[in-house]
Tab-separated table of C-alpha atoms in Angstrom:
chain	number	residue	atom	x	y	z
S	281	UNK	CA	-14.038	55.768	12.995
S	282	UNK	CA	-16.512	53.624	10.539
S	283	UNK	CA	-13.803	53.920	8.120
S	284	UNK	CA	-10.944	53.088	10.008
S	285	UNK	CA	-13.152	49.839	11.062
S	286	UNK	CA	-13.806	49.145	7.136
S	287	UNK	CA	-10.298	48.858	6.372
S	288	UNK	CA	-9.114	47.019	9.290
S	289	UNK	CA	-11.858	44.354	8.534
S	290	UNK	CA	-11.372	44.413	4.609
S	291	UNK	CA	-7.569	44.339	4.722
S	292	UNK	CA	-5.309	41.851	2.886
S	293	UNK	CA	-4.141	38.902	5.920
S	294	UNK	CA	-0.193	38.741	6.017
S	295	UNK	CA	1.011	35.063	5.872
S	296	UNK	CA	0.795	34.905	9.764
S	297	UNK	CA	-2.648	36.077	10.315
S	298	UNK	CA	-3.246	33.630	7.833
S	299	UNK	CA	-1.737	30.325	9.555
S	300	UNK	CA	-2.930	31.408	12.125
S	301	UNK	CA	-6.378	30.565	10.712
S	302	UNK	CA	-6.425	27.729	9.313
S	303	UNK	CA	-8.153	24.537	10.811
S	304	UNK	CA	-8.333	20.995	9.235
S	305	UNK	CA	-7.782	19.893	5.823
S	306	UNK	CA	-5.840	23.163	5.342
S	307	UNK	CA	-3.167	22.312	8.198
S	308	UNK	CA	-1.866	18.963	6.509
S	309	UNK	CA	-0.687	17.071	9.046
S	310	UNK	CA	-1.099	19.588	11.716
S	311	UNK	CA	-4.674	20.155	12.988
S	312	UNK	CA	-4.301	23.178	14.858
S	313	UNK	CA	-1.942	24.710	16.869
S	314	UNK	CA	-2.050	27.650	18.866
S	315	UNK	CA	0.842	30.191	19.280
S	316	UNK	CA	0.838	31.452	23.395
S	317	UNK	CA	3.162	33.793	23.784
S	318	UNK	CA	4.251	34.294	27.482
S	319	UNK	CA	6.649	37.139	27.598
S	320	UNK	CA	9.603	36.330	25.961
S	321	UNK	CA	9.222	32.707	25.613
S	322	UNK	CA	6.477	30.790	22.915
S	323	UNK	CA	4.983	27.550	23.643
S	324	UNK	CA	3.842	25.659	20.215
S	325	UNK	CA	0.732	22.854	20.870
S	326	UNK	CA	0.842	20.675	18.028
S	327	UNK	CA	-2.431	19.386	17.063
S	328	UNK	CA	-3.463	15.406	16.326
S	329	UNK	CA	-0.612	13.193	15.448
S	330	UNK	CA	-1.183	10.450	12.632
S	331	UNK	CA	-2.055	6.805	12.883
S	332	UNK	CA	0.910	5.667	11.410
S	333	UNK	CA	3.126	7.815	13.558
S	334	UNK	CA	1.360	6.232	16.617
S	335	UNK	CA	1.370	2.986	15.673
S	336	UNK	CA	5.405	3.086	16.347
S	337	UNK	CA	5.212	3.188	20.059
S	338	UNK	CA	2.806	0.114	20.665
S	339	UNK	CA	0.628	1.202	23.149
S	340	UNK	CA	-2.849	0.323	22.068
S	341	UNK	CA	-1.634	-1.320	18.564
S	342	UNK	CA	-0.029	-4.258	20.280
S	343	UNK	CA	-1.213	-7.719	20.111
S	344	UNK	CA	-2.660	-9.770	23.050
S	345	UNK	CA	-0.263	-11.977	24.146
S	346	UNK	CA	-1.278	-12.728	27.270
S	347	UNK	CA	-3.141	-16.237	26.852
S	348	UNK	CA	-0.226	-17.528	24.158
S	349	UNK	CA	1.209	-21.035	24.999
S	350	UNK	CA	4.444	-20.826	24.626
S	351	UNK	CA	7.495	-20.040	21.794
S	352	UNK	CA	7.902	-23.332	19.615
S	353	UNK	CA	11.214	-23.906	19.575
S	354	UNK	CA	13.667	-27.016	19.905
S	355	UNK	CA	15.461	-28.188	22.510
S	356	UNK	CA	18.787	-26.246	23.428
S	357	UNK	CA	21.776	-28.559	21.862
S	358	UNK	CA	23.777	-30.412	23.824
S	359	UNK	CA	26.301	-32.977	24.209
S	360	UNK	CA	23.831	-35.829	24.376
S	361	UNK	CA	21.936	-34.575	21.177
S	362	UNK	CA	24.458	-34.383	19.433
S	363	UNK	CA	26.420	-37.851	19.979
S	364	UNK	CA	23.313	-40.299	20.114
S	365	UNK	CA	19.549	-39.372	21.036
S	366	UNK	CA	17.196	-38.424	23.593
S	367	UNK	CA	13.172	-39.824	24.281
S	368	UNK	CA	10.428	-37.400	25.049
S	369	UNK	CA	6.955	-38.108	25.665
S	370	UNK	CA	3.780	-36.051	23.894
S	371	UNK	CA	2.091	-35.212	26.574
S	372	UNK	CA	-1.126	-33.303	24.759
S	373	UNK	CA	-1.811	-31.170	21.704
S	374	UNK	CA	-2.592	-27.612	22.764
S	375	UNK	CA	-3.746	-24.640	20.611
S	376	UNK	CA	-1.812	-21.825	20.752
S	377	UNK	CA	-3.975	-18.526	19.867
S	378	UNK	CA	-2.541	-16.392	17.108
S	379	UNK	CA	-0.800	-19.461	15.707
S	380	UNK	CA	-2.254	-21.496	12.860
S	381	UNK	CA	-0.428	-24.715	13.629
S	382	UNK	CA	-1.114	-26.734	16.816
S	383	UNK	CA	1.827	-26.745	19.590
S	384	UNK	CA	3.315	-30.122	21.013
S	385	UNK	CA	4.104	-30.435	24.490
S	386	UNK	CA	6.836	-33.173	24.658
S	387	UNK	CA	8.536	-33.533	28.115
S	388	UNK	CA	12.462	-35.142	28.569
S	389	UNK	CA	13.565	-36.236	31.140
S	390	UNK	CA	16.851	-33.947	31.519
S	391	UNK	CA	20.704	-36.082	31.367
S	392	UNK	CA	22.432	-34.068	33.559
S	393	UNK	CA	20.001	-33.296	36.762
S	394	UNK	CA	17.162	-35.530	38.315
S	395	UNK	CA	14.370	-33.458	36.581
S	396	UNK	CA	11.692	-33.421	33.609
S	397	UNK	CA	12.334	-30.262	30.877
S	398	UNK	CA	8.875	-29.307	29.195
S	399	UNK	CA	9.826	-28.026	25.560
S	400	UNK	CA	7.113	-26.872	22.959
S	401	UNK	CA	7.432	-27.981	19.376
S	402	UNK	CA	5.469	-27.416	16.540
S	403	UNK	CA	3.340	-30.211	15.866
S	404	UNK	CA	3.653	-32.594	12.439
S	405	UNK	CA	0.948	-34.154	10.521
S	406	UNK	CA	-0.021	-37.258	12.879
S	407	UNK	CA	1.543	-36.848	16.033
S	408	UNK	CA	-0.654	-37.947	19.040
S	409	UNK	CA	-0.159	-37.615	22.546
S	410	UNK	CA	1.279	-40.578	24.116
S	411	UNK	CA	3.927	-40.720	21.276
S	412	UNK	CA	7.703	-41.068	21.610
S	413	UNK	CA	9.624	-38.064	19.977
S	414	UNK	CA	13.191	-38.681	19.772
S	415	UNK	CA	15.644	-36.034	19.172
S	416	UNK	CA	19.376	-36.400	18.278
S	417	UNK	CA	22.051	-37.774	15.407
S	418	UNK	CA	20.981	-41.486	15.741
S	419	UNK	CA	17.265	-40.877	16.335
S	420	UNK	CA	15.174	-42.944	13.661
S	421	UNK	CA	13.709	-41.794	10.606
S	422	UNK	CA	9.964	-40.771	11.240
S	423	UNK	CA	7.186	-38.573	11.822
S	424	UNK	CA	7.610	-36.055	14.446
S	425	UNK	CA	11.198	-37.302	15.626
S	426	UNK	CA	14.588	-34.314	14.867
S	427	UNK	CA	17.444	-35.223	13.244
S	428	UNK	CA	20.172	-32.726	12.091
S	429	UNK	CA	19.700	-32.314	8.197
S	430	UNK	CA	23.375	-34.231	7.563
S	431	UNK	CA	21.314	-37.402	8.864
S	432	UNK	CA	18.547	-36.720	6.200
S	433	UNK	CA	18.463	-38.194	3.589
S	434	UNK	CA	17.626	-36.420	-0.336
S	435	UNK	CA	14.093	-36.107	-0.436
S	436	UNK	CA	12.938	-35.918	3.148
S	437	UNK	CA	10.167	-33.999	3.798
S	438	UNK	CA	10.789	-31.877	6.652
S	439	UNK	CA	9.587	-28.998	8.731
S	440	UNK	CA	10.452	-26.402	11.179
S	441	UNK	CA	14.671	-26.164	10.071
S	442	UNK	CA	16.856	-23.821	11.749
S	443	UNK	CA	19.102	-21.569	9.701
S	444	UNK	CA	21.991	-21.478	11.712
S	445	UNK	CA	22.900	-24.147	14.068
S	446	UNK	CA	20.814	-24.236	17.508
S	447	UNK	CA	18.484	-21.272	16.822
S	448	UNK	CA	15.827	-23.504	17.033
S	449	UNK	CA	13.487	-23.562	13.717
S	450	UNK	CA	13.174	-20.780	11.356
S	451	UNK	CA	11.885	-21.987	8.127
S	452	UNK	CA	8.470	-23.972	7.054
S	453	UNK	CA	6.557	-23.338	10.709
S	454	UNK	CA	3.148	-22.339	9.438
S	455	UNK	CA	0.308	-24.684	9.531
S	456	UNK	CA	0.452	-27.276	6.348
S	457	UNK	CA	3.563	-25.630	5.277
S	458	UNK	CA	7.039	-28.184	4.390
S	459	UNK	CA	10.698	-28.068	3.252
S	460	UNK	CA	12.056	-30.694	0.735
S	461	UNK	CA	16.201	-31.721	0.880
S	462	UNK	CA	17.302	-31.654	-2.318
S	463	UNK	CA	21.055	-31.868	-1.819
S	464	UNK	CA	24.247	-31.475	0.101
S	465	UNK	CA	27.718	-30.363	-0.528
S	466	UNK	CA	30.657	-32.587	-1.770
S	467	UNK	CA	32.447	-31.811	1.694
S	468	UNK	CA	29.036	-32.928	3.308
S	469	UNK	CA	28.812	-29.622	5.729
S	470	UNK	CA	26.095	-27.476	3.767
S	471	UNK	CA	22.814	-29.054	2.852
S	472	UNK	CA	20.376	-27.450	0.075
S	473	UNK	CA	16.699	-27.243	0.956
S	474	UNK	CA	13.642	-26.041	-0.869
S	475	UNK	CA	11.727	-24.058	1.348
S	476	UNK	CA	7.321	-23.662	0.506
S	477	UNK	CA	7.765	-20.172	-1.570
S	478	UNK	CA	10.014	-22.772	-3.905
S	479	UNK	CA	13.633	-21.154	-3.023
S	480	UNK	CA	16.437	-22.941	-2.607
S	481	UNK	CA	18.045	-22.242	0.527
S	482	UNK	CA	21.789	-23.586	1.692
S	483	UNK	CA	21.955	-23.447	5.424
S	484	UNK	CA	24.913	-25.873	7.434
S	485	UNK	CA	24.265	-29.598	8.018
S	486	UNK	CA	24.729	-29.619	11.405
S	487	UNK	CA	20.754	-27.622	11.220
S	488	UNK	CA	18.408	-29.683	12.504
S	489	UNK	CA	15.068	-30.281	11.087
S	490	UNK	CA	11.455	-31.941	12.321
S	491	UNK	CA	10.212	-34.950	10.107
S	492	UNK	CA	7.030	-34.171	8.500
S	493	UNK	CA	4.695	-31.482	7.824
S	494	UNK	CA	3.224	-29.337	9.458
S	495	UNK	CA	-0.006	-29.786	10.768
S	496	UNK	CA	-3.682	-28.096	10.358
S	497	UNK	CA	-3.105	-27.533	6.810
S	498	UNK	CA	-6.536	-27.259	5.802
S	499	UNK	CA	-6.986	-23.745	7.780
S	500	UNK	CA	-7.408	-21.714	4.816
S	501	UNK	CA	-9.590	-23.630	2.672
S	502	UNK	CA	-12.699	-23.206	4.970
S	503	UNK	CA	-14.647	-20.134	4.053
S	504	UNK	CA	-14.476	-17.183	6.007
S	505	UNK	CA	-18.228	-16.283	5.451
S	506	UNK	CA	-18.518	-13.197	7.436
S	507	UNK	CA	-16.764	-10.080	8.333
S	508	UNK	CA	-17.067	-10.490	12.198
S	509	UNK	CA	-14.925	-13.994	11.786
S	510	UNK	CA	-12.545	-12.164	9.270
S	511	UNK	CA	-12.254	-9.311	11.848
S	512	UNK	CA	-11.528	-11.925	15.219
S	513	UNK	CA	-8.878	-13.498	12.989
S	514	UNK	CA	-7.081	-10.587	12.483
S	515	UNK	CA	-7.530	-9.445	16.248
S	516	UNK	CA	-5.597	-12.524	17.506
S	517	UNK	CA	-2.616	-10.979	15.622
S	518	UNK	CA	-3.666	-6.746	16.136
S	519	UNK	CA	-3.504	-6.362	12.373
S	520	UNK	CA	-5.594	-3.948	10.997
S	521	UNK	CA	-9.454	-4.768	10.148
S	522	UNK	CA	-11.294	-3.120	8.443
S	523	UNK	CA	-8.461	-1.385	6.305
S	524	UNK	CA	-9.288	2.514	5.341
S	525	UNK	CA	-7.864	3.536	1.978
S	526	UNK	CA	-5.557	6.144	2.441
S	527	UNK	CA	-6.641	8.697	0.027
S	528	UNK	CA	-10.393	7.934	1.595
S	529	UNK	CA	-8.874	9.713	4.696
S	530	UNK	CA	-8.655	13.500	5.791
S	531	UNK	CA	-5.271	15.083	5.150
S	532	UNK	CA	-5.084	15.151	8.858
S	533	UNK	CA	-5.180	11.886	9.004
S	534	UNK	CA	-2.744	10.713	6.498
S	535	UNK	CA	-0.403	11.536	4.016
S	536	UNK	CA	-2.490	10.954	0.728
S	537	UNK	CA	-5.966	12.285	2.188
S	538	UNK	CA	-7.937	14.954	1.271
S	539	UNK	CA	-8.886	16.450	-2.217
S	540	UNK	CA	-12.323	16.731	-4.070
S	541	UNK	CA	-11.222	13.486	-5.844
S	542	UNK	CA	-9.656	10.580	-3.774
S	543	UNK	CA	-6.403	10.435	-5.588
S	544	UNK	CA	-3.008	10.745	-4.140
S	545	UNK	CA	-1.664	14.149	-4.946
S	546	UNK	CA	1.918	13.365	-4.659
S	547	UNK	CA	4.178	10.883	-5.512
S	548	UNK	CA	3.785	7.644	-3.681
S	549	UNK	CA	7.466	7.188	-3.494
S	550	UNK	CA	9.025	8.459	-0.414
S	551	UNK	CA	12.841	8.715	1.376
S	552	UNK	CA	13.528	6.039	3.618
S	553	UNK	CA	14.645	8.771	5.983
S	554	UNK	CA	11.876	10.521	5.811
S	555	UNK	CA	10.118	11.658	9.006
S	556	UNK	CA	7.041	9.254	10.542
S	557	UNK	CA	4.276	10.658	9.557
S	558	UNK	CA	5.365	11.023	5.728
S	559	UNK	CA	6.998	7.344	5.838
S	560	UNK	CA	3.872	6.163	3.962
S	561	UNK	CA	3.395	4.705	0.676
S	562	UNK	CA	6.596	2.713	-1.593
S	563	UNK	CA	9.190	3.380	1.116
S	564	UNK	CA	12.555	3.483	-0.547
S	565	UNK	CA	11.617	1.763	-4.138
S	566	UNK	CA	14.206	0.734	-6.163
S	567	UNK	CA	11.612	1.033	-8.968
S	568	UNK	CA	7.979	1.514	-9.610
S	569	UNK	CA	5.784	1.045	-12.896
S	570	UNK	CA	4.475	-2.427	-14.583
S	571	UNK	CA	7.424	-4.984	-15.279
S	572	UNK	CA	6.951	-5.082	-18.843
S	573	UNK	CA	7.803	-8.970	-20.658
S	574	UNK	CA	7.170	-12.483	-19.850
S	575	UNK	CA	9.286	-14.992	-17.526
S	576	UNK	CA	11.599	-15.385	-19.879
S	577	UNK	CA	12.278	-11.696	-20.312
S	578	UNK	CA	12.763	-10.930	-16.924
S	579	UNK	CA	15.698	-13.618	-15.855
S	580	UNK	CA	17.664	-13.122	-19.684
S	581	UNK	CA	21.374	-13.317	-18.497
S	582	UNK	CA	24.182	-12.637	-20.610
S	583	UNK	CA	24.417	-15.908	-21.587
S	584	UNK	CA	21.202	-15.760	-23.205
S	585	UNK	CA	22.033	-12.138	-24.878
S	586	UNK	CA	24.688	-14.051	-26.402
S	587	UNK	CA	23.261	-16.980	-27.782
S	588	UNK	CA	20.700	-14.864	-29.142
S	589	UNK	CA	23.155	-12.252	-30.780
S	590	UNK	CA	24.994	-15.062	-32.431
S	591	UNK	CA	21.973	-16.413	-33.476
S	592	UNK	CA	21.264	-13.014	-35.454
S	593	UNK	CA	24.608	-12.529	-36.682
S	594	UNK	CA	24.467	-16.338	-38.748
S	595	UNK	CA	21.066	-15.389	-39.899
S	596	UNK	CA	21.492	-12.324	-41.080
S	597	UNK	CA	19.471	-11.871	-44.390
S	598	UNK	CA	21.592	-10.257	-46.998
S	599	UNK	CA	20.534	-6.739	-48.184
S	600	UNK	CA	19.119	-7.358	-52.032
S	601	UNK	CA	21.369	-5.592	-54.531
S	602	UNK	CA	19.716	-2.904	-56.554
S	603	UNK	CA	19.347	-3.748	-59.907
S	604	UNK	CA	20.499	-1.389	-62.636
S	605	UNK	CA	18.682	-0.043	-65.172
S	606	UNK	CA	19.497	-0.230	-68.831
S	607	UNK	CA	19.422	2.884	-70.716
């Protein structure tokens, strides 16, 4: 009997006994599960799913939005806009949480029913409440009034410019941010803009665009100080503060945890159709690695390769001729 006991305890595990074993940063991904086998049917309980698989459903990850203003947007486009102009008042200048730039509450009085329309637009550099906004083709050229961009002229500053007609403002909405017209079309229906990252953007000239710049520009030159005002300003939004380094995790809780040295372990690379909790790390990269060269190197176009071939080819230097020896 003793040695019938030795040999069960002391025997090699099969693969099974084995998985069946192993807890933490053994399972990966999976925690623990448990195999319960009922009769003929098995029930698998999966153990504790990853952060970034959970963060895909919401739920807790969400931002508060219940104390936002409103979505700054234009007016919807109509007839009246877009033959002559309409007059709105500024009523106030209201915060908006989660938004750098202030919100301005203008209110019209609507053209086609006997009734006042509250819109929300973002605010430009030296608006005030009490101010006339006016909004349409023949509106006048100043702060805080919309014009479509085919009534700008070259070198307007402007902000808050929709992309396509009527969706309202896309482009140059954050706090201090601007767009610059630097030119149209011969036909006159597609207007060139330069947009704050310094592209150049073509978008239709029936777009209309906000005179002005944004306002509360100077938001990020005052010193954050402290974590605990770092940490509130990221709360507003739900992004995540404090940030964990990945390989500083378990392997249960991410992809690239675990190991006696924090180091990934695998390639950071990964499918774009890969499952959830793998999708972590450069998701789909066309390439990876240090872009090797200066500016110049990296936007060379074929033009260039051929200037600079035929500028080798005309100064070639000649191969010296060997001279021969006398005998």
């Amino acid at each position: 009997f003793l040695s019938s006991f030795l040999f069960f305890f002391f025997k090699q595990k099969t693969a099974y006994e084995i998985s069946l074993g192993l807890v933490g940063s053994e399972m990966c991904i999976r925690d623990r599960y448990q195999r319960r086998v009922h009769g003929d049917s098995i029930n698998l309980r999966m153990g504790k799913v990853v952060k970034c698989q959970r963060k895909g459903k919401g739920s807790i990850f969400k931002a508060y939005t219940i104390g936002r203003v409103a979505p700054a947007k234009f007016r919807n486009l109509d007839f009246a806009e877009r033959e002559g102009y309409l007059r709105g008042v500024v009523k106030e200048i209201v915060h908006d949480p989660g938004r750098g730039a202030p919100l301005a509450q203008v209110i019209f009085r609507d053209p086609y029913h006997f009734k006042h329309r509250t819109e929300y637009f973002v605010a430009a550099e030296g608006m005030y409440s009490g101010q006339y906004v006016y909004v349409g083709k023949k509106a006048t050229l100043s702060i805080g009034n919309v014009l479509p961009l085919s009534a700008v002229p070259d070198g307007t500053v402007v902000c808050n410019v929709e992309g396509e007609l009527n969706d309202k403002g896309q482009f140059a909405r954050a706090s201090g941010t601007s767009a610059v017209v630097i030119g149209r079309s011969e036909e006159g229906d597609k207007v060139r803009i330069r947009l704050p990252s310094g592209d150049r953007k073509t978008v239709p000239a029936e777009c209309r665009a906000m005179i002005g710049v944004v306002a509360g520009g100077g938001r990020i030159d005052k010193p954050i100080l402290k974590a605990g005002v770092q940490w509130h300003k990221f709360h507003a939004k739900r992004h995540c503060f404090p940030r964990v380094r990945p390989v500083a995790m378990n392997p249960v809780d991410h992809r690239f945890g675990g190991g006696n040295h924090q180091h990934l372990g695998r390639p950071a690379t990964i499918s774009r159709m890969a499952p959830a909790g793998r999708k972590v790390g450069k998701i789909a990269a066309r390439r990876t690695g240090l872009v090797r060269g200066g500016k110049d190197a990296k936007h060379f176009d074929m033009q260039d390769l051929k200037q600079t071939f035929y500028f080798h080819q005309s100064h070639q230097i000649a191969p010296k001729k060997k001279k021969k020896k006398k005998k």
